[in-house]
PDB file of C-alpha atoms in Angstrom:
ATOM      1  CA  MET W  29      59.900  82.718 149.615  1.00 60.00           C
ATOM      2  CA  THR W  30      62.327  81.379 152.200  1.00 73.00           C
ATOM      3  CA  GLU W  31      64.050  84.002 154.314  1.00 82.00           C
ATOM      4  CA  TYR W  32      67.849  83.889 154.086  1.00 89.00           C
ATOM      5  CA  ALA W  33      70.500  85.660 156.153  1.00 91.00           C
ATOM      6  CA  PRO W  34      73.914  85.594 154.444  1.00 93.00           C
ATOM      7  CA  SER W  35      76.819  86.487 156.718  1.00 95.00           C
ATOM      8  CA  PRO W  36      78.360  89.995 156.708  1.00 96.00           C
ATOM      9  CA  ALA W  37      81.565  88.487 155.312  1.00 96.00           C
ATOM     10  CA  LEU W  38      79.688  87.002 152.355  1.00 96.00           C
ATOM     11  CA  ARG W  39      77.929  90.308 151.732  1.00 97.00           C
ATOM     12  CA  ARG W  40      81.337  91.988 151.584  1.00 96.00           C
ATOM     13  CA  ARG W  41      82.506  89.303 149.163  1.00 96.00           C
ATOM     14  CA  ALA W  42      79.494  89.970 146.947  1.00 97.00           C
ATOM     15  CA  ARG W  43      80.259  93.699 146.919  1.00 97.00           C
ATOM     16  CA  THR W  44      83.846  92.922 145.951  1.00 96.00           C
ATOM     17  CA  VAL W  45      82.773  90.669 143.078  1.00 97.00           C
ATOM     18  CA  ASP W  46      80.272  93.286 141.898  1.00 97.00           C
ATOM     19  CA  ARG W  47      82.893  96.047 142.049  1.00 97.00           C
ATOM     20  CA  LEU W  48      85.540  94.003 140.213  1.00 97.00           C
ATOM     21  CA  LEU W  49      83.165  93.050 137.422  1.00 97.00           C
ATOM     22  CA  GLU W  50      81.973  96.632 136.905  1.00 98.00           C
ATOM     23  CA  ALA W  51      85.557  97.877 136.872  1.00 97.00           C
ATOM     24  CA  PHE W  52      86.392  95.249 134.231  1.00 97.00           C
ATOM     25  CA  TYR W  53      83.336  95.529 131.970  1.00 97.00           C
ATOM     26  CA  GLY W  54      82.071  99.004 132.790  1.00 97.00           C
ATOM     27  CA  PRO W  55      78.569  99.851 134.058  1.00 97.00           C
ATOM     28  CA  PRO W  56      75.993  97.744 132.189  1.00 96.00           C
ATOM     29  CA  ARG W  57      73.331  99.447 130.126  1.00 92.00           C
ATOM     30  CA  ILE W  58      69.885  99.015 131.646  1.00 91.00           C
ATOM     31  CA  ARG W  59      67.251  99.782 129.060  1.00 86.00           C
ATOM     32  CA  PRO W  60      64.107 101.695 130.015  1.00 87.00           C
ATOM     33  CA  VAL W  61      60.943  99.621 130.283  1.00 86.00           C
ATOM     34  CA  ARG W  62      58.783 100.129 127.215  1.00 86.00           C
ATOM     35  CA  ASP W  63      57.101  96.762 126.738  1.00 93.00           C
ATOM     36  CA  PRO W  64      56.598  94.615 129.864  1.00 95.00           C
ATOM     37  CA  VAL W  65      54.593  92.026 127.920  1.00 96.00           C
ATOM     38  CA  GLY W  66      57.479  91.803 125.476  1.00 96.00           C
ATOM     39  CA  VAL W  67      59.803  91.038 128.374  1.00 96.00           C
ATOM     40  CA  LEU W  68      57.462  88.210 129.386  1.00 97.00           C
ATOM     41  CA  VAL W  69      57.233  86.728 125.891  1.00 97.00           C
ATOM     42  CA  ARG W  70      60.976  87.020 125.306  1.00 95.00           C
ATOM     43  CA  ALA W  71      61.621  85.296 128.630  1.00 94.00           C
ATOM     44  CA  VAL W  72      59.384  82.394 127.619  1.00 95.00           C
ATOM     45  CA  LEU W  73      61.189  82.082 124.298  1.00 95.00           C
ATOM     46  CA  SER W  74      64.580  82.091 126.047  1.00 92.00           C
ATOM     47  CA  GLN W  75      63.795  79.091 128.251  1.00 89.00           C
ATOM     48  CA  ASN W  76      66.264  76.258 127.538  1.00 87.00           C
ATOM     49  CA  THR W  77      67.559  77.732 124.307  1.00 87.00           C
ATOM     50  CA  SER W  78      70.339  80.037 123.156  1.00 86.00           C
ATOM     51  CA  ASP W  79      70.023  83.821 123.157  1.00 86.00           C
ATOM     52  CA  ARG W  80      70.629  83.826 119.407  1.00 91.00           C
ATOM     53  CA  ASN W  81      67.721  81.495 118.694  1.00 94.00           C
ATOM     54  CA  SER W  82      65.317  83.165 121.114  1.00 94.00           C
ATOM     55  CA  ASP W  83      66.173  86.633 119.762  1.00 94.00           C
ATOM     56  CA  ARG W  84      65.557  85.437 116.218  1.00 95.00           C
ATOM     57  CA  ALA W  85      62.195  83.958 117.180  1.00 96.00           C
ATOM     58  CA  PHE W  86      61.135  87.120 119.015  1.00 96.00           C
ATOM     59  CA  THR W  87      62.121  89.333 116.068  1.00 96.00           C
ATOM     60  CA  ARG W  88      60.171  87.183 113.604  1.00 96.00           C
ATOM     61  CA  LEU W  89      57.109  87.275 115.851  1.00 96.00           C
ATOM     62  CA  ARG W  90      57.176  91.059 116.238  1.00 94.00           C
ATOM     63  CA  GLU W  91      57.843  91.745 112.564  1.00 94.00           C
ATOM     64  CA  ARG W  92      54.884  89.648 111.407  1.00 95.00           C
ATOM     65  CA  LEU W  93      52.405  90.274 114.254  1.00 95.00           C
ATOM     66  CA  ARG W  94      52.936  93.824 115.395  1.00 91.00           C
ATOM     67  CA  THR W  95      50.799  93.868 118.536  1.00 95.00           C
ATOM     68  CA  TRP W  96      50.374  91.443 121.411  1.00 96.00           C
ATOM     69  CA  ARG W  97      46.659  91.427 120.695  1.00 96.00           C
ATOM     70  CA  ALA W  98      47.463  90.156 117.202  1.00 97.00           C
ATOM     71  CA  VAL W  99      49.711  87.452 118.654  1.00 97.00           C
ATOM     72  CA  ARG W 100      47.002  86.436 121.125  1.00 96.00           C
ATOM     73  CA  ASP W 101      44.344  86.179 118.430  1.00 96.00           C
ATOM     74  CA  ALA W 102      46.492  84.673 115.652  1.00 96.00           C
ATOM     75  CA  PRO W 103      46.068  81.024 114.613  1.00 96.00           C
ATOM     76  CA  LEU W 104      48.269  78.823 116.736  1.00 95.00           C
ATOM     77  CA  ARG W 105      50.049  77.445 113.678  1.00 96.00           C
ATOM     78  CA  THR W 106      51.059  80.952 112.648  1.00 96.00           C
ATOM     79  CA  VAL W 107      52.677  81.630 116.017  1.00 96.00           C
ATOM     80  CA  GLU W 108      54.350  78.203 115.954  1.00 96.00           C
ATOM     81  CA  ALA W 109      55.901  78.896 112.561  1.00 97.00           C
ATOM     82  CA  LEU W 110      57.173  82.327 113.572  1.00 96.00           C
ATOM     83  CA  ILE W 111      58.850  81.188 116.795  1.00 96.00           C
ATOM     84  CA  ARG W 112      60.279  77.936 115.385  1.00 95.00           C
ATOM     85  CA  PRO W 113      63.922  79.118 115.711  1.00 94.00           C
ATOM     86  CA  ALA W 114      63.558  78.980 119.507  1.00 93.00           C
ATOM     87  CA  GLY W 115      62.624  75.289 119.419  1.00 92.00           C
ATOM     88  CA  LEU W 116      59.676  73.516 121.063  1.00 90.00           C
ATOM     89  CA  SER W 117      57.490  75.840 119.016  1.00 92.00           C
ATOM     90  CA  THR W 118      54.225  73.988 119.668  1.00 93.00           C
ATOM     91  CA  VAL W 119      54.682  74.108 123.445  1.00 94.00           C
ATOM     92  CA  ARG W 120      55.915  77.700 123.454  1.00 95.00           C
ATOM     93  CA  ALA W 121      53.142  78.950 121.153  1.00 96.00           C
ATOM     94  CA  ARG W 122      50.457  77.476 123.411  1.00 95.00           C
ATOM     95  CA  ARG W 123      52.193  78.875 126.471  1.00 95.00           C
ATOM     96  CA  ILE W 124      52.452  82.374 124.997  1.00 96.00           C
ATOM     97  CA  ARG W 125      48.808  82.385 123.907  1.00 96.00           C
ATOM     98  CA  THR W 126      47.671  81.152 127.327  1.00 96.00           C
ATOM     99  CA  LEU W 127      49.661  83.893 129.043  1.00 96.00           C
ATOM    100  CA  LEU W 128      48.356  86.625 126.731  1.00 97.00           C
ATOM    101  CA  ARG W 129      44.783  85.449 127.300  1.00 96.00           C
ATOM    102  CA  ALA W 130      45.333  85.597 131.068  1.00 96.00           C
ATOM    103  CA  LEU W 131      46.300  89.284 130.907  1.00 96.00           C
ATOM    104  CA  PRO W 132      43.687  92.022 131.266  1.00 94.00           C
ATOM    105  CA  GLU W 133      43.569  94.594 128.508  1.00 91.00           C
ATOM    106  CA  ALA W 134      44.697  98.212 128.763  1.00 90.00           C
ATOM    107  CA  GLY W 135      44.057 100.382 125.756  1.00 87.00           C
ATOM    108  CA  GLY W 136      42.923  97.341 123.789  1.00 90.00           C
ATOM    109  CA  GLU W 137      46.151  95.422 124.372  1.00 94.00           C
ATOM    110  CA  PRO W 138      47.078  92.626 126.806  1.00 96.00           C
ATOM    111  CA  SER W 139      48.910  94.375 129.632  1.00 96.00           C
ATOM    112  CA  LEU W 140      50.939  93.689 132.766  1.00 96.00           C
ATOM    113  CA  ASP W 141      50.211  97.154 134.140  1.00 93.00           C
ATOM    114  CA  PHE W 142      47.882  95.705 136.765  1.00 94.00           C
ATOM    115  CA  LEU W 143      50.943  94.240 138.536  1.00 95.00           C
ATOM    116  CA  ARG W 144      52.611  97.628 138.912  1.00 90.00           C
ATOM    117  CA  SER W 145      50.418  98.447 141.898  1.00 88.00           C
ATOM    118  CA  ALA W 146      50.951  95.019 143.481  1.00 93.00           C
ATOM    119  CA  SER W 147      53.613  94.232 146.045  1.00 94.00           C
ATOM    120  CA  PRO W 148      56.648  92.302 144.764  1.00 94.00           C
ATOM    121  CA  GLU W 149      55.387  89.227 146.598  1.00 95.00           C
ATOM    122  CA  GLU W 150      51.915  89.498 145.048  1.00 96.00           C
ATOM    123  CA  ALA W 151      53.315  90.094 141.558  1.00 97.00           C
ATOM    124  CA  ARG W 152      55.706  87.157 141.891  1.00 96.00           C
ATOM    125  CA  ALA W 153      52.896  84.900 143.144  1.00 96.00           C
ATOM    126  CA  TRP W 154      50.685  85.816 140.174  1.00 96.00           C
ATOM    127  CA  LEU W 155      53.464  85.113 137.682  1.00 97.00           C
ATOM    128  CA  LEU W 156      54.410  81.813 139.300  1.00 96.00           C
ATOM    129  CA  GLY W 157      50.755  80.819 139.166  1.00 96.00           C
ATOM    130  CA  GLN W 158      50.790  80.911 135.358  1.00 95.00           C
ATOM    131  CA  PRO W 159      51.633  77.731 133.419  1.00 91.00           C
ATOM    132  CA  GLY W 160      55.239  77.539 132.276  1.00 90.00           C
ATOM    133  CA  ILE W 161      56.468  80.376 134.485  1.00 94.00           C
ATOM    134  CA  GLY W 162      59.221  79.405 136.924  1.00 94.00           C
ATOM    135  CA  PRO W 163      61.351  81.443 139.325  1.00 95.00           C
ATOM    136  CA  LYS W 164      63.812  82.666 136.679  1.00 95.00           C
ATOM    137  CA  THR W 165      61.168  83.842 134.218  1.00 95.00           C
ATOM    138  CA  ALA W 166      59.161  85.480 136.997  1.00 97.00           C
ATOM    139  CA  ALA W 167      62.239  87.292 138.298  1.00 97.00           C
ATOM    140  CA  ILE W 168      63.152  88.554 134.812  1.00 96.00           C
ATOM    141  CA  VAL W 169      59.657  89.973 134.302  1.00 97.00           C
ATOM    142  CA  LEU W 170      59.603  91.549 137.763  1.00 97.00           C
ATOM    143  CA  LEU W 171      63.013  93.194 137.420  1.00 97.00           C
ATOM    144  CA  PHE W 172      63.238  94.150 133.755  1.00 96.00           C
ATOM    145  CA  GLY W 173      59.543  94.390 132.870  1.00 95.00           C
ATOM    146  CA  LEU W 174      58.072  95.976 135.982  1.00 96.00           C
ATOM    147  CA  ARG W 175      61.104  97.347 137.857  1.00 95.00           C
ATOM    148  CA  LEU W 176      60.139  95.402 140.958  1.00 96.00           C
ATOM    149  CA  PRO W 177      62.910  93.953 143.128  1.00 96.00           C
ATOM    150  CA  ALA W 178      63.995  90.460 142.055  1.00 97.00           C
ATOM    151  CA  PHE W 179      67.306  88.794 141.236  1.00 98.00           C
ATOM    152  CA  PRO W 180      67.070  86.426 138.248  1.00 97.00           C
ATOM    153  CA  VAL W 181      69.382  83.423 138.439  1.00 97.00           C
ATOM    154  CA  ASP W 182      69.912  81.926 135.011  1.00 94.00           C
ATOM    155  CA  THR W 183      72.481  79.290 134.076  1.00 93.00           C
ATOM    156  CA  HIS W 184      75.303  81.876 133.815  1.00 95.00           C
ATOM    157  CA  VAL W 185      74.529  83.559 137.135  1.00 97.00           C
ATOM    158  CA  TYR W 186      74.185  80.211 138.884  1.00 97.00           C
ATOM    159  CA  ARG W 187      77.511  78.934 137.535  1.00 96.00           C
ATOM    160  CA  VAL W 188      79.505  82.073 138.294  1.00 97.00           C
ATOM    161  CA  THR W 189      78.094  82.664 141.771  1.00 97.00           C
ATOM    162  CA  ARG W 190      78.757  79.074 142.794  1.00 96.00           C
ATOM    163  CA  ARG W 191      82.306  79.169 141.452  1.00 95.00           C
ATOM    164  CA  VAL W 192      83.185  82.382 143.234  1.00 95.00           C
ATOM    165  CA  GLY W 193      81.582  81.158 146.447  1.00 95.00           C
ATOM    166  CA  LEU W 194      78.562  83.456 146.686  1.00 97.00           C
ATOM    167  CA  VAL W 195      75.985  80.679 146.421  1.00 96.00           C
ATOM    168  CA  PRO W 196      76.466  77.582 148.607  1.00 94.00           C
ATOM    169  CA  SER W 197      77.525  74.570 146.552  1.00 87.00           C
ATOM    170  CA  GLY W 198      74.521  72.465 147.544  1.00 91.00           C
ATOM    171  CA  MET W 199      71.889  75.135 146.900  1.00 95.00           C
ATOM    172  CA  SER W 200      69.487  74.645 143.992  1.00 95.00           C
ATOM    173  CA  ARG W 201      69.032  77.238 141.290  1.00 94.00           C
ATOM    174  CA  GLU W 202      65.466  77.844 142.473  1.00 94.00           C
ATOM    175  CA  ALA W 203      66.637  78.576 146.032  1.00 95.00           C
ATOM    176  CA  ALA W 204      69.459  80.770 144.725  1.00 97.00           C
ATOM    177  CA  HIS W 205      66.965  83.460 143.655  1.00 96.00           C
ATOM    178  CA  GLY W 206      65.983  84.201 147.251  1.00 96.00           C
ATOM    179  CA  TRP W 207      69.567  83.831 148.421  1.00 97.00           C
ATOM    180  CA  MET W 208      70.885  86.416 145.959  1.00 98.00           C
ATOM    181  CA  GLU W 209      68.045  88.799 146.832  1.00 97.00           C
ATOM    182  CA  ALA W 210      69.124  88.577 150.470  1.00 97.00           C
ATOM    183  CA  LEU W 211      72.811  88.889 149.607  1.00 98.00           C
ATOM    184  CA  VAL W 212      72.746  91.891 147.242  1.00 98.00           C
ATOM    185  CA  PRO W 213      71.290  95.384 147.820  1.00 97.00           C
ATOM    186  CA  PRO W 214      68.145  95.867 145.700  1.00 97.00           C
ATOM    187  CA  GLU W 215      69.645  98.805 143.808  1.00 97.00           C
ATOM    188  CA  ARG W 216      72.339  96.439 142.508  1.00 98.00           C
ATOM    189  CA  TYR W 217      70.009  93.638 141.388  1.00 98.00           C
ATOM    190  CA  ALA W 218      69.844  94.663 137.726  1.00 97.00           C
ATOM    191  CA  PRO W 219      73.460  95.772 137.158  1.00 98.00           C
ATOM    192  CA  PHE W 220      74.985  92.869 139.100  1.00 98.00           C
ATOM    193  CA  HIS W 221      72.766  90.354 137.306  1.00 98.00           C
ATOM    194  CA  LEU W 222      73.807  91.727 133.911  1.00 97.00           C
ATOM    195  CA  LEU W 223      77.485  91.730 134.883  1.00 98.00           C
ATOM    196  CA  LEU W 224      77.307  88.109 136.037  1.00 98.00           C
ATOM    197  CA  VAL W 225      75.551  87.061 132.830  1.00 96.00           C
ATOM    198  CA  ARG W 226      78.204  88.761 130.690  1.00 96.00           C
ATOM    199  CA  HIS W 227      81.012  87.256 132.733  1.00 97.00           C
ATOM    200  CA  GLY W 228      79.482  83.791 132.383  1.00 96.00           C
ATOM    201  CA  ARG W 229      79.216  84.175 128.621  1.00 94.00           C
ATOM    202  CA  GLU W 230      82.638  85.664 127.963  1.00 95.00           C
ATOM    203  CA  ILE W 231      85.056  84.343 130.587  1.00 96.00           C
ATOM    204  CA  CYS W 232      83.558  82.042 133.235  1.00 96.00           C
ATOM    205  CA  ARG W 233      82.149  79.652 130.661  1.00 94.00           C
ATOM    206  CA  ALA W 234      80.782  76.233 131.484  1.00 91.00           C
ATOM    207  CA  HIS W 235      83.582  74.519 129.569  1.00 90.00           C
ATOM    208  CA  ALA W 236      87.157  75.823 129.384  1.00 88.00           C
ATOM    209  CA  PRO W 237      86.713  78.959 131.534  1.00 92.00           C
ATOM    210  CA  ARG W 238      89.332  81.627 130.815  1.00 93.00           C
ATOM    211  CA  CYS W 239      90.648  81.810 134.365  1.00 93.00           C
ATOM    212  CA  THR W 240      93.983  83.418 133.486  1.00 90.00           C
ATOM    213  CA  GLY W 241      92.214  86.515 132.170  1.00 90.00           C
ATOM    214  CA  CYS W 242      89.526  86.629 134.834  1.00 95.00           C
ATOM    215  CA  PRO W 243      89.226  89.772 136.992  1.00 95.00           C
ATOM    216  CA  LEU W 244      87.848  87.617 139.831  1.00 95.00           C
ATOM    217  CA  ARG W 245      90.844  85.297 140.194  1.00 91.00           C
ATOM    218  CA  ARG W 246      91.788  86.540 143.643  1.00 87.00           C
ATOM    219  CA  ALA W 247      88.175  86.522 144.829  1.00 85.00           C
ATOM    220  CA  CYS W 248      87.186  83.196 143.256  1.00 88.00           C
ATOM    221  CA  ALA W 249      86.872  80.200 145.551  1.00 84.00           C
ATOM    222  CA  ALA W 250      87.115  77.748 142.641  1.00 85.00           C
ATOM    223  CA  TYR W 251      90.279  79.332 141.224  1.00 83.00           C
ATOM    224  CA  VAL W 252      92.024  79.680 144.573  1.00 68.00           C
ATOM    225  CA  GLY W 253      91.109  76.132 145.514  1.00 58.00           C
ATOM    226  CA  ARG W 254      92.479  74.780 142.245  1.00 62.00           C
ATOM    227  CA  THR W 255      95.743  76.696 142.313  1.00 51.00           C
ATOM    228  CA  SER W 256      96.615  76.599 146.011  1.00 44.00           C
ATOM    229  CA  PRO W 257      99.351  74.128 146.994  1.00 40.00           C
ATOM    230  CA  GLN W 258      97.829  70.922 148.298  1.00 38.00           C
ATOM    231  CA  PRO W 259      99.002  69.632 151.674  1.00 43.00           C
ATOM    232  CA  ALA W 260     101.336  66.650 151.567  1.00 40.00           C
ATOM    233  CA  PRO W 261      99.749  63.335 152.500  1.00 42.00           C
ATOM    234  CA  PRO W 262     100.492  62.223 156.028  1.00 45.00           C
ATOM    235  CA  GLY W 263     103.541  59.971 156.449  1.00 40.00           C
ATOM    236  CA  PRO W 264     103.569  56.714 158.307  1.00 38.00           C
ATOM    237  CA  PRO W 265     103.097  57.031 162.071  1.00 38.00           C
ATOM    238  CA  ARG W 266     106.262  57.163 164.091  1.00 35.00           C
ATOM    239  CA  ALA W 267     106.981  54.298 166.409  1.00 36.00           C
ATOM    240  CA  GLY W 268     105.676  54.761 169.920  1.00 34.00           C
ATOM    241  CA  LEU W 269     102.917  57.217 168.910  1.00 25.00           C
TER     242      LEU W 269
END
């Protein structure tokens, strides 16, 4: 991953945004890790679909096939039918089965435990080497499934951080993962990510953001730029100049 070096001023800005969001929403709840493979499967189901649809698909899958071994060994059509609410069920079912077959077993179940002893770089490389796993999905599994340092940048995080001026306007979402990891202290990866996601869903929405009720108004580059008085256009040049 590319090495980034955000300026001290931008690091202070990130701390301010983090502090303002936590003061507004309260400390986010970070659930204990109980099912790393579940984090992986849920992340695959959430790709390019709504949280509501991916949650529904995940619940149906777990209620019918109670173990990841059962999901791995089930007929493909069964998995497709169960995850249909997430969309692209044929593609996702094949992807999930391929991933589960790539995992070694622990206690008779497909397991990600073998990555716990790997370095973050090694674990990330293994995940990115699997079909259908991109930087966001890998970062989600690292952070919330294995408690390894990573900063997931989903559509909400990308939108909010660009608007408030934490991520450079020309930077891609893929590059923004490494940028945010360099910008934010590792102990704040999970809470800050969750705060940004909530803010993107509730206030800093893609369409019709609720700027008047936003706790980041004074720290937001997009808001300040939109509301600041614009300089008057230059007048005609004076004679003799």
